[in-house]
Coordinates of N, CA and C and ligand atoms in Angstrom, one line a residue:
M19 N 11.7 17.7 13.4 CA 12.9 16.8 13.6 C 12.5 15.4 13.5
G20 N 11.4 15.0 14.2 CA 11.0 13.6 14.1 C 10.5 13.3 12.7
M21 N 9.9 14.3 12.1 CA 9.4 14.1 10.7 C 10.5 13.9 9.7
K22 N 11.6 14.7 9.9 CA 12.8 14.6 9.0 C 13.3 13.2 9.1
L23 N 13.5 12.7 10.4 CA 14.0 11.4 10.6 C 13.1 10.3 10.0
Y24 N 11.8 10.4 10.2 CA 10.9 9.5 9.7 C 11.0 9.4 8.1
L25 N 10.9 10.6 7.5 CA 10.9 10.7 6.1 C 12.2 10.1 5.5
S26 N 13.4 10.4 6.2 CA 14.6 9.9 5.6 C 15.0 8.5 5.9
N27 N 14.4 7.9 7.0 CA 14.8 6.6 7.4 C 13.7 5.5 7.3
C28 N 12.4 5.9 7.4 CA 11.4 4.9 7.4 C 10.4 5.0 6.3
A29 N 10.2 6.2 5.7 CA 9.1 6.4 4.8 C 9.2 5.6 3.5
H30 N 10.5 5.3 3.1 CA 10.6 4.6 1.8 C 10.1 3.2 1.9
C31 N 10.0 2.7 3.1 CA 9.4 1.3 3.3 C 7.9 1.4 3.8
H32 N 7.7 2.2 4.8 CA 6.4 2.3 5.5 C 5.5 3.3 4.9
S33 N 6.0 4.1 3.9 CA 5.2 5.1 3.2 C 5.1 6.4 4.1
W34 N 4.9 7.5 3.4 CA 4.9 8.8 4.1 C 3.8 8.8 5.2
S35 N 2.7 8.1 5.0 CA 1.6 8.1 6.0 C 1.7 7.0 7.0
G36 N 2.7 6.1 6.8 CA 2.8 5.0 7.8 C 1.9 3.8 7.4
A37 N 1.4 3.9 6.1 CA 0.4 2.8 5.7 C 1.2 1.6 5.2
G38 N 2.5 1.6 5.2 CA 3.2 0.4 4.8 C 3.3 0.4 3.3
G39 N 4.0 -0.6 2.7 CA 4.1 -0.6 1.3 C 4.9 -1.9 0.8
A40 N 4.9 -2.1 -0.5 CA 5.6 -3.3 -1.0 C 7.1 -3.1 -1.1
L41 N 7.8 -4.2 -0.8 CA 9.3 -4.2 -0.9 C 9.6 -5.1 -2.1
T42 N 10.9 -5.4 -2.2 CA 11.3 -6.3 -3.3 C 11.0 -7.7 -2.9
D43 N 11.0 -8.7 -3.8 CA 10.8 -10.1 -3.6 C 9.5 -10.4 -2.9
G44 N 8.5 -9.6 -3.2 CA 7.2 -9.9 -2.6 C 7.1 -9.7 -1.2
R45 N 8.1 -9.0 -0.6 CA 8.0 -8.7 0.9 C 7.2 -7.4 1.0
W46 N 6.7 -7.2 2.3 CA 5.8 -6.1 2.5 C 6.1 -5.5 3.9
A47 N 6.2 -4.1 3.9 CA 6.4 -3.4 5.1 C 5.0 -3.1 5.7
P48 N 4.8 -3.6 6.9 CA 3.4 -3.4 7.5 C 3.1 -2.0 7.8
E49 N 1.8 -1.8 7.9 CA 1.2 -0.5 8.4 C 1.6 -0.3 9.8
I50 N 2.0 0.9 10.2 CA 2.4 1.1 11.6 C 1.5 2.0 12.4
H51 N 0.2 2.0 12.0 CA -0.7 2.9 12.7 C -1.1 2.3 14.1
D52 N -1.0 1.0 14.2 CA -1.4 0.4 15.5 C -0.2 0.2 16.4
A53 N 1.0 0.5 16.0 CA 2.2 0.2 16.8 C 2.2 1.1 18.0
T54 N 2.6 0.5 19.2 CA 2.7 1.4 20.4 C 4.1 1.9 20.3
P55 N 4.4 3.0 21.1 CA 5.8 3.6 21.2 C 6.8 2.5 21.4
R56 N 6.5 1.6 22.3 CA 7.4 0.5 22.7 C 7.7 -0.4 21.5
E57 N 6.6 -0.7 20.7 CA 6.8 -1.6 19.5 C 7.7 -0.8 18.5
I58 N 7.4 0.5 18.3 CA 8.2 1.3 17.4 C 9.7 1.2 17.8
Y59 N 9.9 1.5 19.1 CA 11.3 1.5 19.6 C 12.0 0.1 19.3
E60 N 11.2 -0.9 19.7 CA 11.8 -2.3 19.6 C 12.1 -2.6 18.1
A61 N 11.2 -2.2 17.2 CA 11.4 -2.5 15.8 C 12.7 -1.8 15.3
M62 N 12.9 -0.5 15.8 CA 14.1 0.2 15.4 C 15.4 -0.5 15.9
V63 N 15.4 -1.0 17.2 CA 16.6 -1.5 17.7 C 16.8 -3.0 17.3
T64 N 15.8 -3.7 17.0 CA 16.0 -5.1 16.6 C 16.0 -5.3 15.1
G65 N 15.3 -4.5 14.3 CA 15.3 -4.7 12.9 C 14.6 -6.0 12.5
P66 N 13.3 -6.2 12.7 CA 12.7 -7.5 12.5 C 12.6 -7.8 11.0
G67 N 12.8 -9.0 10.6 CA 12.6 -9.4 9.2 C 13.4 -8.6 8.3
A68 N 12.8 -8.1 7.2 CA 13.5 -7.3 6.2 C 13.8 -5.9 6.6
M69 N 13.4 -5.5 7.8 CA 13.7 -4.2 8.3 C 15.1 -4.0 8.8
P70 N 15.8 -3.0 8.4 CA 17.2 -2.8 8.9 C 17.2 -2.4 10.4
M71 N 18.3 -2.6 11.1 CA 18.4 -2.2 12.5 C 18.9 -0.7 12.5
F72 N 18.3 0.0 13.4 CA 18.8 1.4 13.6 C 19.4 1.6 14.9
S73 N 20.7 1.4 15.0 CA 21.4 1.4 16.3 C 21.5 2.9 16.7
D74 N 22.0 3.1 18.0 CA 22.0 4.5 18.5 C 23.1 5.3 17.8
T75 N 24.0 4.7 17.1 CA 24.9 5.5 16.3 C 24.3 6.0 15.0
V76 N 23.3 5.3 14.5 CA 22.6 5.8 13.3 C 21.5 6.8 13.7
I77 N 20.7 6.5 14.6 CA 19.7 7.4 15.2 C 19.8 7.3 16.7
T78 N 20.3 8.4 17.3 CA 20.5 8.5 18.7 C 19.2 8.2 19.5
S79 N 19.3 7.9 20.8 CA 18.1 7.6 21.5 C 17.2 8.8 21.6
D80 N 17.8 10.0 21.7 CA 16.9 11.2 21.7 C 16.2 11.4 20.4
E81 N 16.9 11.1 19.3 CA 16.3 11.2 18.0 C 15.1 10.1 17.8
K82 N 15.4 8.9 18.5 CA 14.3 7.9 18.4 C 13.1 8.4 19.1
Q83 N 13.2 9.1 20.2 CA 12.1 9.7 20.9 C 11.3 10.6 20.0
E84 N 12.1 11.5 19.3 CA 11.5 12.5 18.4 C 10.7 11.7 17.3
L85 N 11.4 10.7 16.8 CA 10.8 9.9 15.7 C 9.5 9.2 16.1
I86 N 9.5 8.7 17.3 CA 8.3 8.0 17.9 C 7.2 9.0 18.0
S87 N 7.5 10.2 18.5 CA 6.4 11.2 18.7 C 5.9 11.6 17.4
Y88 N 6.7 11.6 16.3 CA 6.2 11.9 15.0 C 5.3 10.8 14.5
V89 N 5.7 9.6 14.7 CA 4.8 8.4 14.3 C 3.5 8.5 15.1
K90 N 3.5 8.9 16.3 CA 2.3 9.1 17.1 C 1.4 10.2 16.5
T91 N 2.0 11.3 16.0 CA 1.1 12.3 15.4 C 0.5 11.8 14.1
L92 N 1.3 10.9 13.4 CA 0.8 10.3 12.2 C -0.4 9.4 12.5
Q93 N -0.3 8.7 13.6 CA -1.4 7.8 14.1 C -2.6 8.6 14.5
D94 N -2.4 9.8 15.0 CA -3.5 10.6 15.5 C -4.2 11.3 14.3
E95 N -3.5 11.4 13.2 CA -4.1 12.1 12.0 C -5.4 11.3 11.6
P96 N -6.5 12.1 11.4 CA -7.7 11.3 11.0 C -7.5 10.8 9.6
N97 N -8.1 9.6 9.4 CA -8.1 9.0 8.1 C -8.9 9.9 7.2
A98 N -8.4 10.4 6.0 CA -9.1 11.3 5.2 C -10.3 10.5 4.5
G99 N -10.3 9.2 4.6 CA -11.5 8.5 4.1 C -11.3 8.2 2.6
G100 N -12.5 8.2 1.9 CA -12.4 7.8 0.5 C -13.0 6.4 0.4
V101 N -13.4 6.1 -0.8 CA -14.1 4.8 -1.0 C -13.2 3.6 -0.8
F102 N -12.0 3.7 -1.3 CA -11.1 2.6 -1.3 C -10.1 2.6 -0.1
D103 N -10.0 3.7 0.6 CA -9.1 3.8 1.7 C -7.6 3.6 1.2
L104 N -7.3 4.1 0.0 CA -6.0 3.9 -0.6 C -4.9 4.6 0.2
A105 N -4.2 3.9 1.0 CA -3.1 4.5 1.8 C -3.5 5.8 2.4
R106 N -4.8 5.9 2.8 CA -5.3 7.1 3.5 C -5.2 8.4 2.7
V107 N -5.2 8.4 1.4 CA -4.9 9.6 0.6 C -6.2 10.5 0.6
G108 N -7.4 10.0 0.8 CA -8.6 10.8 0.8 C -9.3 10.8 -0.5
Q109 N -10.5 11.3 -0.5 CA -11.4 11.3 -1.7 C -10.8 12.0 -2.9
V110 N -10.2 13.2 -2.7 CA -9.8 14.0 -3.8 C -8.7 13.3 -4.6
A111 N -7.7 12.7 -3.9 CA -6.6 12.0 -4.5 C -7.1 10.7 -5.2
E112 N -8.1 10.1 -4.5 CA -8.7 8.9 -5.1 C -9.4 9.2 -6.4
G113 N -10.1 10.3 -6.4 CA -10.8 10.8 -7.6 C -9.8 11.0 -8.7
L114 N -8.6 11.6 -8.4 CA -7.6 11.8 -9.5 C -7.1 10.5 -10.0
I115 N -6.9 9.5 -9.1 CA -6.4 8.2 -9.5 C -7.4 7.5 -10.4
S116 N -8.7 7.5 -10.0 CA -9.8 6.9 -10.8 C -9.9 7.6 -12.1
W117 N -9.8 8.9 -12.2 CA -9.9 9.6 -13.4 C -8.7 9.2 -14.3
T118 N -7.5 9.1 -13.8 CA -6.4 8.7 -14.6 C -6.6 7.3 -15.2
I119 N -7.0 6.4 -14.3 CA -7.2 5.0 -14.8 C -8.4 5.0 -15.8
G120 N -9.5 5.7 -15.6 CA -10.6 5.8 -16.5 C -10.2 6.3 -17.8
L121 N -9.4 7.4 -17.8 CA -8.9 8.0 -19.1 C -8.0 7.0 -19.9
A122 N -7.2 6.3 -19.1 CA -6.3 5.3 -19.8 C -7.1 4.2 -20.4
L123 N -8.2 3.8 -19.7 CA -9.1 2.7 -20.3 C -9.8 3.2 -21.6
I124 N -10.2 4.5 -21.6 CA -10.9 5.0 -22.7 C -9.9 5.1 -23.9
I125 N -8.7 5.5 -23.6 CA -7.7 5.6 -24.7 C -7.4 4.2 -25.2
A126 N -7.3 3.2 -24.3 CA -7.0 1.8 -24.7 C -8.1 1.3 -25.6
C127 N -9.4 1.6 -25.2 CA -10.5 1.2 -26.1 C -10.5 1.8 -27.4
A128 N -10.1 3.1 -27.5 CA -10.0 3.8 -28.8 C -9.0 3.2 -29.6
I129 N -7.9 2.8 -29.1 CA -6.8 2.2 -29.9 C -7.3 0.8 -30.3
W130 N -8.0 0.1 -29.5 CA -8.4 -1.3 -29.8 C -9.4 -1.2 -30.9
I131 N -10.4 -0.3 -30.8 CA -11.4 -0.1 -31.8 C -10.8 0.2 -33.2
T132 N -9.9 1.2 -33.2 CA -9.3 1.6 -34.5 C -8.4 0.6 -35.0
A133 N -7.8 -0.2 -34.2 CA -6.9 -1.3 -34.6 C -7.7 -2.3 -35.4
K134 N -8.9 -2.7 -34.9 CA -9.8 -3.6 -35.5 C -10.2 -3.1 -36.9
Q135 N -10.5 -1.7 -36.9 CA -10.9 -1.1 -38.2 C -9.8 -1.2 -39.2
R136 N -8.6 -1.0 -38.8 CA -7.5 -1.0 -39.7 C -7.3 -2.5 -40.3
A137 N -7.6 -3.5 -39.5 CA -7.4 -4.8 -39.9 C -8.4 -5.2 -41.0
H138 N -9.6 -4.5 -41.0 CA -10.6 -4.7 -42.0 C -10.2 -4.2 -43.3
D139 N -9.5 -3.0 -43.3 CA -9.3 -2.3 -44.6 C -8.3 -3.0 -45.5
Ligands
HEC220 C1 13.9 -1.7 4.3 C2 12.5 -1.3 4.7 C3 12.2 -0.8 6.1 C4 12.7 0.4 6.7 C5 13.7 1.4 6.1 C6 12.0 0.5 7.9 N1 11.2 -0.6 8.1 FE1 10.0 -1.0 9.7 N2 9.5 -2.8 9.0 C7 9.9 -3.3 7.7 C8 9.4 -4.7 7.6 C9 9.6 -5.6 6.4 C10 8.7 -5.0 8.8 C11 8.1 -6.3 9.2 C12 9.1 -7.2 9.8 C13 8.6 -8.5 10.1 O1 7.9 -8.6 11.2 O2 8.8 -9.4 9.4 C14 8.8 -3.8 9.6 C15 8.2 -3.6 10.9 C16 8.1 -2.5 11.6 C17 7.3 -2.3 12.8 C18 6.5 -3.3 13.5 C19 5.0 -3.2 13.0 C20 4.1 -4.1 13.8 O3 3.0 -3.7 14.0 O4 4.6 -5.2 14.1 C21 7.5 -1.0 13.2 C22 6.8 -0.3 14.4 C23 8.4 -0.4 12.2 N3 8.7 -1.3 11.3 C24 8.8 1.0 12.3 C25 9.8 1.5 11.5 C26 10.5 2.7 11.8 C27 10.1 3.7 12.9 C28 11.4 2.9 10.8 C29 12.4 4.0 10.6 C30 13.4 4.2 11.7 C31 11.4 1.7 9.9 N4 10.4 0.9 10.4 C32 12.2 1.5 8.8 C33 10.6 -2.6 6.8 C34 11.3 -1.4 7.0

């Protein structure tokens, strides 16, 4: 229940893992791993900065409790680690990202080299 509420109301700004993320106009939703239950509640009812307000008609106070306990379980989740700590995705996902970027670089080099070759002909 808390997870559903989190994913449909918060995850598009704070990311599925609570690591935060970029918004429009260079704004940034902060990481919420250090937020206390009280801070989470206050953020929902006050809507600080670019964050919308979630009144009790949008998310009832019972639902807010569920949501807060879900954020707590996110916070208790061990960080999967990885070299770059990319949104806590872990080594395997980081490997995939590096592989994709590496492959793109190799393809870019191949295009660059052959483009120079064509200019010579
Ligand atoms: C439109 C994007 C957006 C959505 C949706 C959103 N937030 Fe936020 N949130 C923000 C931004 C931006 C801030 C930083 C506000 C500031 O201090 O300027 C923030 C701040 C917070 C903070 C305070 C973090 C800290 O350590 O000070 C908490 C906790 C938080 N949000 C929880 C939530 C929860 C829970 C939800 C879902 C009910 C949610 N947010 C939905 C954008 C969003």
